[in-house]
PDB file of C-alpha atoms in Angstrom:
ATOM      1  CA  MET A  18    -102.226 123.024-180.631  1.00  0.00           C
ATOM      2  CA  LYS A  19    -105.536 123.090-180.496  1.00  0.00           C
ATOM      3  CA  ARG A  20    -106.263 120.769-183.474  1.00  0.00           C
ATOM      4  CA  ILE A  21    -104.295 118.234-181.750  1.00  0.00           C
ATOM      5  CA  LEU A  22    -106.107 118.497-179.184  1.00  0.00           C
ATOM      6  CA  LEU A  23    -109.674 118.359-181.006  1.00  0.00           C
ATOM      7  CA  ILE A  24    -108.240 115.219-182.859  1.00  0.00           C
ATOM      8  CA  LEU A  25    -107.338 113.388-179.632  1.00  0.00           C
ATOM      9  CA  LEU A  26    -110.945 114.324-178.375  1.00  0.00           C
ATOM     10  CA  MET A  27    -112.279 112.890-181.488  1.00  0.00           C
ATOM     11  CA  GLY A  28    -110.109 109.607-181.341  1.00  0.00           C
ATOM     12  CA  TYR A  29    -110.948 108.984-177.477  1.00  0.00           C
ATOM     13  CA  MET A  30    -114.812 109.367-178.486  1.00  0.00           C
ATOM     14  CA  ALA A  31    -114.615 107.168-181.195  1.00  0.00           C
ATOM     15  CA  ASN A  32    -113.273 104.167-179.088  1.00  0.00           C
ATOM     16  CA  SER A  33    -115.008 104.672-176.000  1.00  0.00           C
ATOM     17  CA  GLY A  34    -118.063 102.616-177.454  1.00  0.00           C
ATOM     18  CA  PHE A  35    -115.544  99.748-177.917  1.00  0.00           C
ATOM     19  CA  ALA A  36    -114.008 100.145-174.403  1.00  0.00           C
ATOM     20  CA  GLN A  37    -117.512 100.287-172.529  1.00  0.00           C
ATOM     21  CA  VAL A  38    -118.361  96.977-173.918  1.00  0.00           C
ATOM     22  CA  LYS A  39    -115.019  95.526-173.233  1.00  0.00           C
ATOM     23  CA  SER A  40    -114.980  97.167-169.573  1.00  0.00           C
ATOM     24  CA  LEU A  41    -118.569  95.737-169.123  1.00  0.00           C
ATOM     25  CA  MET A  42    -117.203  92.211-170.054  1.00  0.00           C
ATOM     26  CA  CYS A  43    -114.445  92.872-167.891  1.00  0.00           C
ATOM     27  CA  GLU A  44    -116.383  94.112-164.732  1.00  0.00           C
ATOM     28  CA  PHE A  45    -118.586  90.694-164.961  1.00  0.00           C
ATOM     29  CA  LYS A  46    -116.191  88.058-166.053  1.00  0.00           C
ATOM     30  CA  HIS A  47    -115.189  87.445-162.589  1.00  0.00           C
ATOM     31  CA  THR A  48    -118.737  86.771-161.499  1.00  0.00           C
ATOM     32  CA  LYS A  49    -119.420  83.202-159.955  1.00  0.00           C
ATOM     33  CA  GLY A  50    -120.731  81.215-162.928  1.00  0.00           C
ATOM     34  CA  ALA A  51    -119.119  83.538-165.673  1.00  0.00           C
ATOM     35  CA  GLU A  52    -117.189  82.242-168.876  1.00  0.00           C
ATOM     36  CA  TYR A  53    -115.351  84.790-170.901  1.00  0.00           C
ATOM     37  CA  HIS A  54    -113.619  84.099-174.168  1.00  0.00           C
ATOM     38  CA  PHE A  55    -111.461  86.379-176.364  1.00  0.00           C
ATOM     39  CA  VAL A  56    -110.591  85.542-180.046  1.00  0.00           C
ATOM     40  CA  PRO A  57    -108.084  87.861-180.930  1.00  0.00           C
ATOM     41  CA  LYS A  58    -107.216  89.166-184.781  1.00  0.00           C
ATOM     42  CA  LEU A  59    -104.442  86.713-185.246  1.00  0.00           C
ATOM     43  CA  ALA A  60    -106.456  83.299-184.417  1.00  0.00           C
ATOM     44  CA  LEU A  61    -109.265  84.985-186.895  1.00  0.00           C
ATOM     45  CA  LYS A  62    -106.841  85.784-189.563  1.00  0.00           C
ATOM     46  CA  ILE A  63    -105.650  82.111-189.371  1.00  0.00           C
ATOM     47  CA  ALA A  64    -109.063  80.633-189.776  1.00  0.00           C
ATOM     48  CA  GLY A  65    -109.523  83.231-192.245  1.00  0.00           C
ATOM     49  CA  SER A  66    -106.567  81.622-194.300  1.00  0.00           C
ATOM     50  CA  LEU A  67    -107.808  78.329-194.221  1.00  0.00           C
ATOM     51  CA  VAL A  68    -110.918  79.622-196.488  1.00  0.00           C
ATOM     52  CA  SER A  69    -108.925  79.583-199.511  1.00  0.00           C
ATOM     53  CA  GLN A  70    -108.128  75.555-198.477  1.00  0.00           C
ATOM     54  CA  ALA A  71    -111.922  74.890-198.013  1.00  0.00           C
ATOM     55  CA  GLU A  72    -113.875  73.366-200.701  1.00  0.00           C
ATOM     56  CA  GLU A  73    -116.462  75.414-202.370  1.00  0.00           C
ATOM     57  CA  GLY A  74    -119.743  74.728-200.392  1.00  0.00           C
ATOM     58  CA  ASP A  75    -121.373  76.362-197.032  1.00  0.00           C
ATOM     59  CA  GLU A  76    -118.758  76.428-194.914  1.00  0.00           C
ATOM     60  CA  LYS A  77    -116.489  78.229-197.506  1.00  0.00           C
ATOM     61  CA  ASP A  78    -119.659  81.000-197.551  1.00  0.00           C
ATOM     62  CA  TYR A  79    -119.603  81.122-193.634  1.00  0.00           C
ATOM     63  CA  LEU A  80    -115.651  81.253-193.045  1.00  0.00           C
ATOM     64  CA  LEU A  81    -115.585  84.189-195.682  1.00  0.00           C
ATOM     65  CA  ILE A  82    -116.626  86.523-193.124  1.00  0.00           C
ATOM     66  CA  LEU A  83    -113.781  86.008-190.708  1.00  0.00           C
ATOM     67  CA  LYS A  84    -111.438  87.672-192.946  1.00  0.00           C
ATOM     68  CA  HIS A  85    -113.243  90.512-192.322  1.00  0.00           C
ATOM     69  CA  LEU A  86    -113.273  90.149-188.119  1.00  0.00           C
ATOM     70  CA  SER A  87    -110.613  91.569-186.144  1.00  0.00           C
ATOM     71  CA  ALA A  88    -112.148  90.237-182.376  1.00  0.00           C
ATOM     72  CA  VAL A  89    -114.553  88.432-181.014  1.00  0.00           C
ATOM     73  CA  ARG A  90    -115.449  88.241-177.071  1.00  0.00           C
ATOM     74  CA  THR A  91    -118.261  86.392-175.442  1.00  0.00           C
ATOM     75  CA  LEU A  92    -119.624  86.722-171.917  1.00  0.00           C
ATOM     76  CA  CYS A  93    -121.794  83.734-170.403  1.00  0.00           C
ATOM     77  CA  ILE A  94    -122.891  84.256-166.810  1.00  0.00           C
ATOM     78  CA  GLU A  95    -124.924  81.213-165.995  1.00  0.00           C
ATOM     79  CA  LYS A  96    -127.180  81.661-162.807  1.00  0.00           C
ATOM     80  CA  SER A  97    -126.943  85.072-162.451  1.00  0.00           C
ATOM     81  CA  THR A  98    -128.521  86.939-159.944  1.00  0.00           C
ATOM     82  CA  ALA A  99    -131.384  89.432-160.191  1.00  0.00           C
ATOM     83  CA  GLU A 100    -129.212  92.497-159.604  1.00  0.00           C
ATOM     84  CA  THR A 101    -126.303  90.987-162.178  1.00  0.00           C
ATOM     85  CA  ARG A 102    -129.343  90.934-165.202  1.00  0.00           C
ATOM     86  CA  GLU A 103    -130.452  94.344-164.344  1.00  0.00           C
ATOM     87  CA  LYS A 104    -126.986  95.994-164.112  1.00  0.00           C
ATOM     88  CA  MET A 105    -126.105  94.656-167.516  1.00  0.00           C
ATOM     89  CA  SER A 106    -129.134  95.681-169.179  1.00  0.00           C
ATOM     90  CA  LYS A 107    -129.024  99.100-168.213  1.00  0.00           C
ATOM     91  CA  ALA A 108    -125.722  99.233-169.492  1.00  0.00           C
ATOM     92  CA  MET A 109    -126.420  97.660-172.691  1.00  0.00           C
ATOM     93  CA  HIS A 110    -129.508 100.216-173.044  1.00  0.00           C
ATOM     94  CA  ASP A 111    -126.977 102.974-172.746  1.00  0.00           C
ATOM     95  CA  LEU A 112    -125.204 101.859-175.630  1.00  0.00           C
ATOM     96  CA  SER A 113    -127.412 103.115-177.736  1.00  0.00           C
ATOM     97  CA  LYS A 114    -126.214 106.701-176.476  1.00  0.00           C
ATOM     98  CA  LYS A 115    -122.614 105.974-177.557  1.00  0.00           C
ATOM     99  CA  GLY A 116    -123.421 105.385-181.120  1.00  0.00           C
ATOM    100  CA  TYR A 117    -125.016 101.677-181.730  1.00  0.00           C
ATOM    101  CA  GLN A 118    -127.816 101.183-183.429  1.00  0.00           C
ATOM    102  CA  VAL A 119    -130.447  99.162-182.183  1.00  0.00           C
ATOM    103  CA  ILE A 120    -131.505  96.538-185.031  1.00  0.00           C
ATOM    104  CA  VAL A 121    -133.503  93.912-182.985  1.00  0.00           C
ATOM    105  CA  GLU A 122    -134.871  93.887-179.621  1.00  0.00           C
ATOM    106  CA  SER A 123    -137.124  91.213-178.096  1.00  0.00           C
ATOM    107  CA  ASN A 124    -138.904  90.281-174.696  1.00  0.00           C
ATOM    108  CA  ASN A 125    -140.400  87.348-174.906  1.00  0.00           C
ATOM    109  CA  GLU A 126    -141.530  85.261-172.129  1.00  0.00           C
ATOM    110  CA  GLY A 127    -138.865  86.389-169.606  1.00  0.00           C
ATOM    111  CA  GLU A 128    -136.177  86.315-172.356  1.00  0.00           C
ATOM    112  CA  HIS A 129    -134.763  90.303-173.310  1.00  0.00           C
ATOM    113  CA  THR A 130    -132.349  89.978-176.532  1.00  0.00           C
ATOM    114  CA  LEU A 131    -130.844  93.053-177.937  1.00  0.00           C
ATOM    115  CA  VAL A 132    -129.086  93.516-181.011  1.00  0.00           C
ATOM    116  CA  MET A 133    -126.784  96.383-181.768  1.00  0.00           C
ATOM    117  CA  VAL A 134    -124.669  97.509-184.693  1.00  0.00           C
ATOM    118  CA  LYS A 135    -122.348 100.434-184.643  1.00  0.00           C
ATOM    119  CA  LYS A 136    -121.827 101.363-188.454  1.00  0.00           C
ATOM    120  CA  LYS A 137    -118.669 103.683-190.099  1.00  0.00           C
ATOM    121  CA  ARG A 138    -119.265 104.149-193.783  1.00  0.00           C
ATOM    122  CA  ASN A 139    -121.659 101.709-195.021  1.00  0.00           C
ATOM    123  CA  LYS A 140    -119.784  99.129-193.381  1.00  0.00           C
ATOM    124  CA  VAL A 141    -120.827  97.182-190.036  1.00  0.00           C
ATOM    125  CA  ARG A 142    -117.691  97.765-187.333  1.00  0.00           C
ATOM    126  CA  GLU A 143    -119.401  96.027-184.524  1.00  0.00           C
ATOM    127  CA  LEU A 144    -122.432  93.991-183.403  1.00  0.00           C
ATOM    128  CA  VAL A 145    -123.335  93.313-179.617  1.00  0.00           C
ATOM    129  CA  VAL A 146    -125.843  90.820-179.042  1.00  0.00           C
ATOM    130  CA  PHE A 147    -127.135  90.748-175.577  1.00  0.00           C
ATOM    131  CA  ASP A 148    -129.378  88.114-174.565  1.00  0.00           C
ATOM    132  CA  VAL A 149    -131.078  87.559-170.845  1.00  0.00           C
ATOM    133  CA  ASP A 150    -133.403  85.167-169.493  1.00  0.00           C
ATOM    134  CA  LYS A 151    -134.479  84.065-166.086  1.00  0.00           C
ATOM    135  CA  ASP A 152    -130.959  82.810-164.730  1.00  0.00           C
ATOM    136  CA  GLU A 153    -128.468  83.499-167.716  1.00  0.00           C
ATOM    137  CA  CYS A 154    -126.913  86.298-168.958  1.00  0.00           C
ATOM    138  CA  ASN A 155    -124.845  86.344-172.633  1.00  0.00           C
ATOM    139  CA  LEU A 156    -122.873  89.052-174.332  1.00  0.00           C
ATOM    140  CA  VAL A 157    -121.236  88.681-177.430  1.00  0.00           C
ATOM    141  CA  GLN A 158    -119.048  91.502-179.203  1.00  0.00           C
ATOM    142  CA  ILE A 159    -117.785  91.025-182.706  1.00  0.00           C
ATOM    143  CA  LYS A 160    -115.876  93.600-184.085  1.00  0.00           C
ATOM    144  CA  GLY A 161    -114.493  93.790-187.514  1.00  0.00           C
ATOM    145  CA  SER A 162    -115.238  95.390-191.031  1.00  0.00           C
ATOM    146  CA  ILE A 163    -118.284  93.726-192.779  1.00  0.00           C
ATOM    147  CA  SER A 164    -120.455  95.170-195.799  1.00  0.00           C
ATOM    148  CA  GLN A 165    -123.898  95.213-196.460  1.00  0.00           C
ATOM    149  CA  GLN A 166    -123.026  93.243-199.682  1.00  0.00           C
ATOM    150  CA  ASP A 167    -120.878  90.326-197.803  1.00  0.00           C
ATOM    151  CA  ILE A 168    -123.804  90.303-195.358  1.00  0.00           C
ATOM    152  CA  GLN A 169    -126.601  90.090-198.029  1.00  0.00           C
ATOM    153  CA  GLN A 170    -124.418  87.502-199.971  1.00  0.00           C
ATOM    154  CA  ILE A 171    -124.680  85.374-196.938  1.00  0.00           C
ATOM    155  CA  LEU A 172    -128.060  85.955-196.536  1.00  0.00           C
ATOM    156  CA  ASP A 173    -128.962  85.214-200.313  1.00  0.00           C
ATOM    157  CA  LYS A 174    -127.108  81.943-199.927  1.00  0.00           C
ATOM    158  CA  ASP A 175    -129.051  80.952-196.871  1.00  0.00           C
ATOM    159  CA  ASN A 176    -132.232  81.777-198.308  1.00  0.00           C
ATOM    160  CA  SER A 177    -131.600  79.627-201.388  1.00  0.00           C
ATOM    161  CA  ILE A 178    -130.961  76.715-199.273  1.00  0.00           C
ATOM    162  CA  ILE A 179    -133.936  77.172-197.503  1.00  0.00           C
ATOM    163  CA  ILE A 180    -136.161  77.229-200.770  1.00  0.00           C
ATOM    164  CA  LYS A 181    -134.364  74.307-201.967  1.00  0.00           C
ATOM    165  CA  LYS A 182    -135.021  72.206-198.907  1.00  0.00           C
ATOM    166  CA  LYS A 183    -138.628  73.190-199.280  1.00  0.00           C
ATOM    167  CA  LYS A 184    -139.001  72.051-202.523  1.00  0.00           C
ATOM    168  CA  LYS A 185    -137.622  68.854-201.753  1.00  0.00           C
ATOM    169  CA  SER A 186    -139.723  67.926-199.008  1.00  0.00           C
TER     170      SER A 186
END
């Protein structure tokens, strides 16, 4: 009995970070000026299946990532109040205590950007991007199972394109 309770508790704790981002979006999606979008796993799988039909090229490389995604949520609040921006900022910083790693944080001329990941077994399971400026808040959550190798493949492809463009100039 103790084992079952411990397993249930661990399962709840593992999902609490995702639930926190989701509940944060649900809390603010009814705010005036808010736009909320959710792309479910089925839609991502359909888009990912189109990759096999795509021709070789940049688009196919980027679409390959879709096969590894399970959900995408976006929230954009235009003309947000200072109270809303402050409340969202505090909630986003609290995520670092819930197993998220901050990989990029930038404060530049009134704009604050925070990028966090949640990893499990060397795979990125969740990516959260938070961006707030003087009058707008943006929050993006991407769930999936993307390996470091897949990410490196895309970065290498991007770098080779940049190098080719510089040589042409």
